[in-house]
mmCIF file of C-alpha atoms and ligand atoms in Angstrom:
data_model
loop_
_atom_site.group_PDB
_atom_site.id
_atom_site.type_symbol
_atom_site.label_atom_id
_atom_site.label_comp_id
_atom_site.label_asym_id
_atom_site.label_seq_id
_atom_site.Cartn_x
_atom_site.Cartn_y
_atom_site.Cartn_z
ATOM 1 C CA MET A 649 15.958 4.851 16.050
ATOM 2 C CA ILE A 650 13.392 4.893 13.215
ATOM 3 C CA PHE A 651 14.780 2.075 10.921
ATOM 4 C CA LYS A 652 17.058 -0.956 11.159
ATOM 5 C CA ILE A 653 18.290 -3.277 8.599
ATOM 6 C CA ILE A 654 18.464 -6.933 9.892
ATOM 7 C CA LYS A 655 19.831 -8.763 6.549
ATOM 8 C CA GLU A 656 20.513 -7.758 2.912
ATOM 9 C CA GLU A 657 20.313 -10.764 0.432
ATOM 10 C CA THR A 658 23.306 -10.992 -1.915
ATOM 11 C CA LYS A 659 21.818 -11.936 -5.097
ATOM 12 C CA THR A 660 19.389 -9.427 -5.029
ATOM 13 C CA ARG A 661 18.855 -5.915 -3.401
ATOM 14 C CA ALA A 662 16.042 -7.667 -1.138
ATOM 15 C CA ARG A 663 16.130 -6.603 2.323
ATOM 16 C CA CYS A 664 14.565 -7.449 5.562
ATOM 17 C CA ALA A 665 14.259 -4.659 8.320
ATOM 18 C CA THR A 666 12.248 -3.268 11.270
ATOM 19 C CA VAL A 667 10.302 0.195 11.209
ATOM 20 C CA PHE A 668 10.170 1.558 14.484
ATOM 21 C CA THR A 669 6.761 3.759 15.230
ATOM 22 C CA LYS A 670 5.065 5.166 18.562
ATOM 23 C CA HIS A 671 2.689 2.038 18.232
ATOM 24 C CA GLY A 672 5.157 -0.501 17.602
ATOM 25 C CA THR A 673 7.397 -1.997 15.317
ATOM 26 C CA ILE A 674 6.985 -3.107 11.908
ATOM 27 C CA ASP A 675 8.860 -6.142 10.302
ATOM 28 C CA THR A 676 9.418 -5.234 6.513
ATOM 29 C CA PRO A 677 8.745 -6.089 3.738
ATOM 30 C CA GLU A 678 5.294 -5.896 4.652
ATOM 31 C CA PHE A 679 2.108 -5.428 2.896
ATOM 32 C CA MET A 680 -0.270 -2.712 4.831
ATOM 33 C CA PRO A 681 -4.199 -3.727 4.318
ATOM 34 C CA VAL A 682 -6.210 -0.098 3.342
ATOM 35 C CA GLY A 683 -8.792 0.799 5.699
ATOM 36 C CA THR A 684 -9.800 3.664 3.732
ATOM 37 C CA GLN A 685 -12.682 5.240 6.249
ATOM 38 C CA ALA A 686 -10.625 4.057 9.359
ATOM 39 C CA THR A 687 -11.937 0.579 8.808
ATOM 40 C CA VAL A 688 -10.513 -2.477 6.714
ATOM 41 C CA LYS A 689 -13.954 -3.387 4.966
ATOM 42 C CA SER A 690 -15.589 -6.209 6.673
ATOM 43 C CA VAL A 691 -12.943 -7.194 9.428
ATOM 44 C CA THR A 692 -12.810 -6.134 13.090
ATOM 45 C CA PRO A 693 -8.934 -5.170 14.529
ATOM 46 C CA ALA A 694 -9.227 -8.433 16.459
ATOM 47 C CA MET A 695 -9.416 -10.358 13.057
ATOM 48 C CA LEU A 696 -6.458 -8.279 11.812
ATOM 49 C CA LYS A 697 -4.386 -9.330 14.840
ATOM 50 C CA GLU A 698 -5.449 -12.893 14.180
ATOM 51 C CA ILE A 699 -4.104 -12.570 10.733
ATOM 52 C CA GLY A 700 -0.886 -11.125 11.851
ATOM 53 C CA THR A 701 -1.048 -7.412 10.210
ATOM 54 C CA GLN A 702 1.190 -5.227 11.927
ATOM 55 C CA ILE A 703 0.113 -1.783 10.168
ATOM 56 C CA ILE A 704 -3.065 -0.441 8.570
ATOM 57 C CA LEU A 705 -3.605 2.541 6.271
ATOM 58 C CA ALA A 706 -6.333 5.197 6.614
ATOM 59 C CA ASN A 707 -6.992 7.942 3.997
ATOM 60 C CA THR A 708 -6.659 11.381 5.094
ATOM 61 C CA TYR A 709 -8.892 12.645 2.312
ATOM 62 C CA HIS A 710 -12.106 10.464 3.598
ATOM 63 C CA LEU A 711 -11.663 10.978 7.077
ATOM 64 C CA TYR A 712 -10.875 14.780 6.609
ATOM 65 C CA LEU A 713 -14.441 14.954 5.083
ATOM 66 C CA LYS A 714 -15.963 12.401 7.430
ATOM 67 C CA PRO A 715 -16.270 12.412 10.389
ATOM 68 C CA GLY A 716 -13.559 15.216 10.277
ATOM 69 C CA SER A 717 -9.960 15.240 11.739
ATOM 70 C CA LYS A 718 -11.636 17.364 14.732
ATOM 71 C CA VAL A 719 -14.088 14.808 15.819
ATOM 72 C CA ILE A 720 -11.249 12.074 15.687
ATOM 73 C CA LYS A 721 -8.856 14.293 17.659
ATOM 74 C CA LYS A 722 -11.548 14.708 20.220
ATOM 75 C CA ALA A 723 -12.379 10.620 20.396
ATOM 76 C CA GLY A 724 -8.780 10.672 21.542
ATOM 77 C CA GLY A 725 -7.275 9.848 17.996
ATOM 78 C CA LEU A 726 -7.493 7.553 15.123
ATOM 79 C CA HIS A 727 -6.160 4.440 17.253
ATOM 80 C CA LYS A 728 -8.878 5.029 19.608
ATOM 81 C CA PHE A 729 -11.409 6.037 17.413
ATOM 82 C CA CYS A 730 -11.151 2.697 15.354
ATOM 83 C CA GLY A 731 -10.320 0.359 18.016
ATOM 84 C CA TRP A 732 -6.640 -0.451 16.403
ATOM 85 C CA ASP A 733 -3.541 -0.221 18.772
ATOM 86 C CA GLY A 734 -1.070 -0.796 16.137
ATOM 87 C CA PRO A 735 0.768 1.264 13.747
ATOM 88 C CA ILE A 736 -1.486 3.378 11.313
ATOM 89 C CA LEU A 737 0.206 4.920 8.115
ATOM 90 C CA THR A 738 -2.070 7.817 6.614
ATOM 91 C CA ASP A 739 -1.965 9.068 3.048
ATOM 92 C CA SER A 740 -1.826 13.155 2.448
ATOM 93 C CA GLY A 741 -4.999 12.749 0.405
ATOM 94 C CA GLY A 742 -3.283 13.965 -2.748
ATOM 95 C CA PHE A 743 -4.034 10.718 -4.682
ATOM 96 C CA GLN A 744 -7.542 11.042 -4.004
ATOM 97 C CA ILE A 745 -7.860 14.803 -4.803
ATOM 98 C CA PHE A 746 -5.887 14.512 -7.872
ATOM 99 C CA SER A 747 -7.828 11.609 -9.108
ATOM 100 C CA LEU A 748 -10.902 13.869 -9.157
ATOM 101 C CA LYS A 749 -11.446 15.513 -12.439
ATOM 102 C CA SER A 750 -12.641 19.137 -11.134
ATOM 103 C CA THR A 751 -9.489 19.437 -8.624
ATOM 104 C CA LYS A 752 -7.684 22.848 -9.306
ATOM 105 C CA ILE A 753 -3.760 23.102 -8.366
ATOM 106 C CA THR A 754 -2.286 26.265 -7.620
ATOM 107 C CA GLU A 755 1.278 26.896 -6.117
ATOM 108 C CA GLU A 756 -0.758 27.585 -2.591
ATOM 109 C CA GLY A 757 -2.875 24.111 -2.442
ATOM 110 C CA ALA A 758 -5.440 22.052 -4.261
ATOM 111 C CA LEU A 759 -9.260 22.953 -4.280
ATOM 112 C CA PHE A 760 -11.092 19.855 -4.896
ATOM 113 C CA PRO A 761 -14.659 18.867 -4.091
ATOM 114 C CA SER A 762 -16.253 16.641 -1.511
ATOM 115 C CA ILE A 763 -17.067 12.845 -2.803
ATOM 116 C CA PHE A 764 -20.167 13.008 -0.521
ATOM 117 C CA ASP A 765 -21.563 15.943 -1.006
ATOM 118 C CA GLY A 766 -19.922 17.862 -3.901
ATOM 119 C CA SER A 767 -18.705 20.793 -1.681
ATOM 120 C CA SER A 768 -15.534 22.689 -2.179
ATOM 121 C CA HIS A 769 -12.675 22.483 0.047
ATOM 122 C CA PHE A 770 -9.106 23.710 -0.473
ATOM 123 C CA ILE A 771 -6.048 22.108 0.958
ATOM 124 C CA THR A 772 -2.638 23.073 1.407
ATOM 125 C CA PRO A 773 0.582 21.131 2.312
ATOM 126 C CA GLU A 774 0.464 22.692 5.645
ATOM 127 C CA ASP A 775 -3.215 21.687 6.348
ATOM 128 C CA SER A 776 -2.456 18.119 4.879
ATOM 129 C CA ILE A 777 0.246 17.634 7.972
ATOM 130 C CA ARG A 778 -1.779 19.233 10.505
ATOM 131 C CA ILE A 779 -4.933 17.185 9.664
ATOM 132 C CA GLN A 780 -2.883 14.159 9.817
ATOM 133 C CA GLU A 781 -1.390 15.267 13.232
ATOM 134 C CA GLU A 782 -4.904 15.587 14.241
ATOM 135 C CA LEU A 783 -5.467 11.773 13.636
ATOM 136 C CA GLY A 784 -2.659 10.699 15.350
ATOM 137 C CA SER A 785 -0.659 9.014 12.600
ATOM 138 C CA ASP A 786 2.140 7.026 13.051
ATOM 139 C CA ILE A 787 3.624 7.548 9.670
ATOM 140 C CA MET A 788 2.073 10.552 7.792
ATOM 141 C CA MET A 789 2.807 11.090 4.085
ATOM 142 C CA VAL A 790 3.458 14.738 2.269
ATOM 143 C CA LEU A 791 0.954 16.129 0.310
ATOM 144 C CA ASP A 792 2.174 15.663 -3.689
ATOM 145 C CA ILE A 793 0.907 15.721 -7.044
ATOM 146 C CA CYS A 794 0.257 12.189 -8.777
ATOM 147 C CA PRO A 795 -0.208 12.582 -12.363
ATOM 148 C CA ALA A 796 -1.805 9.433 -14.357
ATOM 149 C CA GLY A 797 0.033 6.916 -15.762
ATOM 150 C CA THR A 798 -0.071 8.259 -19.406
ATOM 151 C CA ALA A 799 0.352 12.036 -18.686
ATOM 152 C CA SER A 800 2.548 14.113 -20.770
ATOM 153 C CA TYR A 801 6.171 15.007 -20.002
ATOM 154 C CA MET A 802 5.342 18.507 -19.459
ATOM 155 C CA HIS A 803 2.588 17.888 -16.953
ATOM 156 C CA VAL A 804 4.647 15.439 -15.065
ATOM 157 C CA ALA A 805 7.474 17.695 -14.814
ATOM 158 C CA ASP A 806 5.225 20.577 -13.549
ATOM 159 C CA ALA A 807 4.034 18.032 -10.828
ATOM 160 C CA VAL A 808 7.558 17.223 -9.739
ATOM 161 C CA GLU A 809 8.357 20.453 -9.209
ATOM 162 C CA ILE A 810 5.314 21.426 -7.020
ATOM 163 C CA THR A 811 5.666 18.320 -5.481
ATOM 164 C CA THR A 812 9.195 19.253 -4.463
ATOM 165 C CA LYS A 813 8.210 22.395 -2.732
ATOM 166 C CA TRP A 814 5.037 21.011 -1.117
ATOM 167 C CA ALA A 815 7.388 18.632 0.327
ATOM 168 C CA LYS A 816 9.732 21.253 1.996
ATOM 169 C CA ARG A 817 6.668 23.155 3.310
ATOM 170 C CA CYS A 818 5.161 19.879 4.813
ATOM 171 C CA ALA A 819 8.682 19.140 6.637
ATOM 172 C CA SER A 820 9.110 22.546 8.182
ATOM 173 C CA TYR A 821 5.513 22.690 9.140
ATOM 174 C CA LYS A 822 5.342 19.362 11.077
ATOM 175 C CA LYS A 823 5.109 19.761 14.792
ATOM 176 C CA SER A 824 4.619 16.281 16.251
ATOM 177 C CA ASN A 825 7.334 13.172 16.760
ATOM 178 C CA ASN A 826 5.106 11.207 14.007
ATOM 179 C CA LEU A 827 7.112 9.969 11.379
ATOM 180 C CA LEU A 828 6.847 11.790 7.884
ATOM 181 C CA PHE A 829 8.204 10.185 4.461
ATOM 182 C CA GLY A 830 8.860 12.363 1.267
ATOM 183 C CA ILE A 831 7.303 11.183 -2.293
ATOM 184 C CA ILE A 832 9.300 10.677 -5.394
ATOM 185 C CA GLN A 833 7.289 11.445 -8.375
ATOM 186 C CA GLY A 834 8.285 11.577 -12.051
ATOM 187 C CA GLY A 835 5.847 9.321 -14.073
ATOM 188 C CA ILE A 836 7.764 6.890 -16.356
ATOM 189 C CA TYR A 837 10.413 9.341 -17.146
ATOM 190 C CA GLU A 838 13.976 8.227 -15.877
ATOM 191 C CA ASP A 839 15.228 12.051 -15.950
ATOM 192 C CA LEU A 840 12.276 13.371 -13.905
ATOM 193 C CA ARG A 841 12.404 10.481 -11.656
ATOM 194 C CA LEU A 842 16.112 11.276 -11.011
ATOM 195 C CA ARG A 843 15.150 14.943 -10.630
ATOM 196 C CA SER A 844 12.410 14.308 -8.197
ATOM 197 C CA ALA A 845 14.599 11.682 -6.246
ATOM 198 C CA LYS A 846 17.708 14.211 -5.695
ATOM 199 C CA GLU A 847 15.415 16.675 -4.712
ATOM 200 C CA ILE A 848 12.954 14.808 -2.346
ATOM 201 C CA THR A 849 15.881 12.534 -0.640
ATOM 202 C CA GLY A 850 17.821 15.660 -0.096
ATOM 203 C CA ILE A 851 14.895 17.051 2.448
ATOM 204 C CA ASP A 852 15.652 15.035 6.279
ATOM 205 C CA PHE A 853 12.518 12.686 5.919
ATOM 206 C CA ASP A 854 11.848 9.684 8.030
ATOM 207 C CA GLY A 855 11.559 7.329 4.963
ATOM 208 C CA PHE A 856 10.649 7.866 0.987
ATOM 209 C CA ALA A 857 7.994 6.644 -1.327
ATOM 210 C CA ILE A 858 7.854 5.748 -4.875
ATOM 211 C CA GLY A 859 4.392 7.611 -5.889
ATOM 212 C CA GLY A 860 2.865 7.805 -9.239
ATOM 213 C CA LEU A 861 3.170 4.042 -10.215
ATOM 214 C CA SER A 862 0.159 1.464 -10.801
ATOM 215 C CA VAL A 863 -1.526 4.776 -12.111
ATOM 216 C CA GLY A 864 -2.369 3.159 -15.614
ATOM 217 C CA GLU A 865 1.617 2.746 -17.088
ATOM 218 C CA ASN A 866 1.777 -0.296 -18.901
ATOM 219 C CA LYS A 867 3.720 -3.045 -16.963
ATOM 220 C CA ALA A 868 7.044 -2.621 -18.734
ATOM 221 C CA ASP A 869 7.175 0.846 -17.700
ATOM 222 C CA PHE A 870 6.128 -0.184 -14.011
ATOM 223 C CA HIS A 871 9.114 -2.471 -13.628
ATOM 224 C CA ARG A 872 11.539 -0.369 -15.149
ATOM 225 C CA ILE A 873 10.603 2.734 -13.296
ATOM 226 C CA MET A 874 10.173 0.918 -10.079
ATOM 227 C CA SER A 875 13.609 -0.742 -10.472
ATOM 228 C CA TYR A 876 15.194 2.469 -11.579
ATOM 229 C CA THR A 877 13.813 4.621 -8.875
ATOM 230 C CA SER A 878 13.954 2.195 -6.065
ATOM 231 C CA GLY A 879 17.936 2.329 -6.873
ATOM 232 C CA LEU A 880 18.041 6.351 -6.353
ATOM 233 C CA MET A 881 16.522 5.888 -2.823
ATOM 234 C CA PRO A 882 18.595 5.768 0.406
ATOM 235 C CA GLN A 883 19.962 2.400 1.752
ATOM 236 C CA ASN A 884 19.249 3.541 5.298
ATOM 237 C CA LYS A 885 15.641 4.778 5.405
ATOM 238 C CA PRO A 886 12.425 2.823 4.822
ATOM 239 C CA ARG A 887 11.294 2.472 1.215
ATOM 240 C CA TYR A 888 7.610 2.440 0.479
ATOM 241 C CA LEU A 889 6.204 1.253 -3.068
ATOM 242 C CA MET A 890 2.366 3.298 -3.112
ATOM 243 C CA GLY A 891 -0.566 1.587 -4.195
ATOM 244 C CA VAL A 892 0.846 -1.727 -5.428
ATOM 245 C CA GLY A 893 -0.736 -4.981 -4.178
ATOM 246 C CA LYS A 894 -0.509 -7.592 -7.154
ATOM 247 C CA PRO A 895 1.635 -10.458 -5.411
ATOM 248 C CA SER A 896 3.936 -11.136 -8.363
ATOM 249 C CA ASP A 897 4.639 -6.989 -8.488
ATOM 250 C CA ILE A 898 5.300 -7.135 -4.645
ATOM 251 C CA VAL A 899 7.800 -10.048 -5.118
ATOM 252 C CA GLU A 900 9.653 -8.527 -7.731
ATOM 253 C CA SER A 901 9.787 -4.901 -6.006
ATOM 254 C CA VAL A 902 10.972 -6.788 -2.797
ATOM 255 C CA ALA A 903 13.869 -7.891 -5.051
ATOM 256 C CA MET A 904 14.385 -4.434 -5.764
ATOM 257 C CA GLY A 905 14.695 -3.266 -2.343
ATOM 258 C CA ILE A 906 11.170 -2.015 -1.600
ATOM 259 C CA ASP A 907 10.403 -2.468 2.204
ATOM 260 C CA LEU A 908 6.588 -1.354 2.271
ATOM 261 C CA PHE A 909 3.463 -2.108 0.205
ATOM 262 C CA ASP A 910 -0.385 -0.818 0.252
ATOM 263 C CA CYS A 911 -3.486 -1.454 -1.852
ATOM 264 C CA VAL A 912 -6.977 -1.988 -1.984
ATOM 265 C CA MET A 913 -6.645 -4.988 -4.401
ATOM 266 C CA PRO A 914 -6.676 -7.914 -2.009
ATOM 267 C CA THR A 915 -9.524 -6.778 0.029
ATOM 268 C CA ARG A 916 -11.635 -5.493 -2.887
ATOM 269 C CA ASN A 917 -10.795 -8.533 -4.791
ATOM 270 C CA ALA A 918 -12.101 -10.497 -2.236
ATOM 271 C CA ARG A 919 -15.341 -8.912 -1.925
ATOM 272 C CA ASN A 920 -15.517 -9.281 -5.971
ATOM 273 C CA GLY A 921 -15.250 -12.824 -5.425
ATOM 274 C CA GLN A 922 -11.519 -13.208 -6.250
ATOM 275 C CA LEU A 923 -9.343 -15.638 -3.978
ATOM 276 C CA PHE A 924 -5.699 -15.647 -3.729
ATOM 277 C CA THR A 925 -4.135 -19.206 -3.606
ATOM 278 C CA LYS A 926 -0.318 -20.178 -4.076
ATOM 279 C CA GLY A 927 -1.575 -21.718 -7.275
ATOM 280 C CA GLY A 928 -2.771 -18.439 -8.539
ATOM 281 C CA ALA A 929 -6.103 -16.492 -8.023
ATOM 282 C CA ILE A 930 -9.339 -18.502 -8.290
ATOM 283 C CA SER A 931 -12.847 -17.124 -8.975
ATOM 284 C CA ILE A 932 -15.543 -18.270 -5.930
ATOM 285 C CA LYS A 933 -18.201 -17.093 -8.291
ATOM 286 C CA ASN A 934 -17.299 -20.385 -10.480
ATOM 287 C CA ALA A 935 -20.149 -23.605 -10.594
ATOM 288 C CA ARG A 936 -17.282 -25.776 -10.177
ATOM 289 C CA PHE A 937 -17.154 -25.035 -6.547
ATOM 290 C CA THR A 938 -20.737 -25.786 -5.866
ATOM 291 C CA GLU A 939 -19.711 -29.133 -4.607
ATOM 292 C CA ASN A 940 -16.152 -28.609 -3.374
ATOM 293 C CA PHE A 941 -15.759 -29.444 0.202
ATOM 294 C CA ASN A 942 -12.079 -28.389 0.517
ATOM 295 C CA PRO A 943 -10.898 -25.049 2.072
ATOM 296 C CA ILE A 944 -9.912 -22.210 -0.571
ATOM 297 C CA GLU A 945 -6.342 -23.281 0.283
ATOM 298 C CA THR A 946 -5.336 -26.747 2.054
ATOM 299 C CA GLY A 947 -2.440 -25.745 4.554
ATOM 300 C CA CYS A 948 -3.677 -22.207 4.885
ATOM 301 C CA ASN A 949 -4.073 -21.272 8.623
ATOM 302 C CA CYS A 950 -6.613 -18.600 8.565
ATOM 303 C CA TYR A 951 -10.103 -18.844 10.489
ATOM 304 C CA CYS A 952 -11.957 -19.155 6.965
ATOM 305 C CA CYS A 953 -9.712 -21.785 5.806
ATOM 306 C CA LYS A 954 -9.814 -23.932 9.021
ATOM 307 C CA ASN A 955 -13.826 -23.609 9.288
ATOM 308 C CA PHE A 956 -15.132 -23.068 5.907
ATOM 309 C CA THR A 957 -15.363 -24.854 2.256
ATOM 310 C CA LEU A 958 -15.414 -23.474 -1.127
ATOM 311 C CA SER A 959 -18.845 -24.879 -1.513
ATOM 312 C CA TYR A 960 -20.172 -22.834 1.311
ATOM 313 C CA LEU A 961 -18.133 -19.504 0.439
ATOM 314 C CA ASN A 962 -19.816 -20.060 -3.033
ATOM 315 C CA HIS A 963 -23.188 -20.180 -1.313
ATOM 316 C CA LEU A 964 -22.511 -17.240 0.695
ATOM 317 C CA TYR A 965 -21.467 -15.101 -2.481
ATOM 318 C CA HIS A 966 -24.322 -16.095 -4.757
ATOM 319 C CA THR A 967 -26.647 -15.187 -2.001
ATOM 320 C CA HIS A 968 -24.992 -12.036 -1.128
ATOM 321 C CA GLU A 969 -24.560 -12.987 2.667
ATOM 322 C CA LEU A 970 -22.202 -10.498 4.606
ATOM 323 C CA LEU A 971 -20.376 -13.138 6.410
ATOM 324 C CA TYR A 972 -18.713 -13.914 2.547
ATOM 325 C CA TYR A 973 -17.097 -10.487 2.498
ATOM 326 C CA THR A 974 -15.677 -11.130 6.136
ATOM 327 C CA LEU A 975 -14.340 -14.842 5.290
ATOM 328 C CA ALA A 976 -12.653 -13.669 1.887
ATOM 329 C CA THR A 977 -11.398 -10.748 3.306
ATOM 330 C CA ILE A 978 -9.595 -12.994 6.032
ATOM 331 C CA HIS A 979 -8.267 -15.618 3.733
ATOM 332 C CA ASN A 980 -6.722 -13.051 0.836
ATOM 333 C CA LEU A 981 -5.192 -10.596 4.058
ATOM 334 C CA GLN A 982 -3.751 -14.063 5.313
ATOM 335 C CA TYR A 983 -2.308 -15.013 1.874
ATOM 336 C CA MET A 984 -0.682 -11.770 1.749
ATOM 337 C CA HIS A 985 0.640 -11.658 5.466
ATOM 338 C CA ASP A 986 1.646 -15.172 4.643
ATOM 339 C CA LEU A 987 3.439 -14.086 1.430
ATOM 340 C CA MET A 988 5.316 -11.522 3.179
ATOM 341 C CA ALA A 989 6.543 -13.552 5.987
ATOM 342 C CA GLU A 990 7.759 -16.233 3.592
ATOM 343 C CA MET A 991 9.838 -13.329 1.772
ATOM 344 C CA ARG A 992 11.006 -11.934 5.261
ATOM 345 C CA ASN A 993 12.349 -15.745 6.395
ATOM 346 C CA ALA A 994 14.002 -16.014 2.803
ATOM 347 C CA ILE A 995 15.849 -13.103 2.904
ATOM 348 C CA LYS A 996 17.075 -13.778 6.406
ATOM 349 C CA GLU A 997 18.385 -17.120 5.071
ATOM 350 C CA ASN A 998 19.773 -15.375 2.169
ATOM 351 C CA ARG A 999 17.656 -17.698 -0.209
ATOM 352 C CA PHE A 1000 15.144 -15.098 -1.526
ATOM 353 C CA SER A 1001 16.421 -15.821 -5.216
ATOM 354 C CA GLU A 1002 15.343 -19.413 -4.646
ATOM 355 C CA PHE A 1003 11.855 -18.103 -3.032
ATOM 356 C CA ARG A 1004 11.576 -15.890 -6.324
ATOM 357 C CA GLU A 1005 11.939 -18.690 -8.679
ATOM 358 C CA SER A 1006 9.564 -21.361 -6.809
ATOM 359 C CA PHE A 1007 6.642 -18.418 -6.798
ATOM 360 C CA TYR A 1008 6.751 -18.222 -10.348
ATOM 361 C CA ASN A 1009 6.842 -21.360 -11.006
ATOM 362 C CA SER A 1010 4.195 -22.384 -8.352
ATOM 363 C CA THR A 1011 1.563 -19.352 -9.573
ATOM 364 C CA ASN A 1012 1.362 -20.857 -13.105
ATOM 365 C CA GLN A 1013 1.656 -17.403 -14.436
ATOM 366 C CA ASP A 1014 1.578 -16.434 -17.870
ATOM 367 C CA PRO A 1015 5.180 -15.511 -18.840
ATOM 368 C CA ASN A 1016 4.335 -12.801 -20.505
ATOM 369 C CA GLU A 1017 3.126 -11.072 -17.228
ATOM 370 C CA ILE A 1018 6.171 -11.842 -15.698
ATOM 371 C CA TYR A 1019 8.660 -8.916 -15.774
ATOM 372 C CA ARG A 1020 12.204 -9.288 -14.348
ATOM 373 C CA SER A 1021 14.247 -6.407 -13.498
ATOM 374 C CA GLY A 1022 17.717 -7.840 -14.537
ATOM 375 C CA ILE A 1023 19.374 -8.856 -11.178
HETATM 376 ZN ZN1 ZN B 1121 -7.104 -19.231 4.011
#
């Protein structure tokens, strides 16, 4: 068994489920911290375990270039290499490859430069799966083409066509029993999303992702397309919204039936001084924290909040101390973990709609920033 639905809320499309992988199960909805180079920056696997993290994401593009998937295979696979024994999802490298200006796409594959030394590399859909199998990923992603949120209709239509062809090649190449997810593209165009969803969900993947959102489109388009596309995805397989990590976007997407999320935002923003709280985000740089001897959030059970004050974090930030990155990352990941756990409980108790209301009320958000999807 790969996926089991535990409970579906009656007032929204929110659902709570379990995904089964070779390295353990994942209770959903869940947010996956990003470990681009086989490390979630500044925290150890033991710290992630203490937070309650169930699954991490690693980037195929980066690991293929450095240290190379052959080295990781020799090390005994990604889990042994990086010391994380829970599930790992690897992206296909497509998102990074197609964000580079000098990448050239042919029907066969993509020619792209290394961000490390500028050297040229050619990757096919089959290569992407072979690399992810060498890494020993639990959930692999197909190689897709992800155009910018502002791309023209014709450009997105071409991307949809190649994405389907590549998805079929990835599915027929797969040799392992790792899970493989297909990716629906189509930009902000509903007819292209419909076409992509029909073609991709017609292939026997273990789960399906929505790609090509949160890539520069406006907020209204994001919510319109997220809501529309999630409605086109099979009910009995995991649904993953790629690259989305803003808490309010996650809550709204869970309401639309999305199960999995990933984004660098909570960890990157932590390092840049933005800390998440139930009352909204705060900037630790602010002088008002110089003599504030409270934790970031009273009641937060993370190692940072149990042991350190805003004053100390403000000091570490301004003196560029390395410990700041670790403590801030622990807190923001705990915030994400607790948010997801709260949603899972609310769905199980059929009160997700009430949770959603209280979330919006407590975060003091600008009403113009809140989008509802009409359920
Ligand atoms: Zn905390």
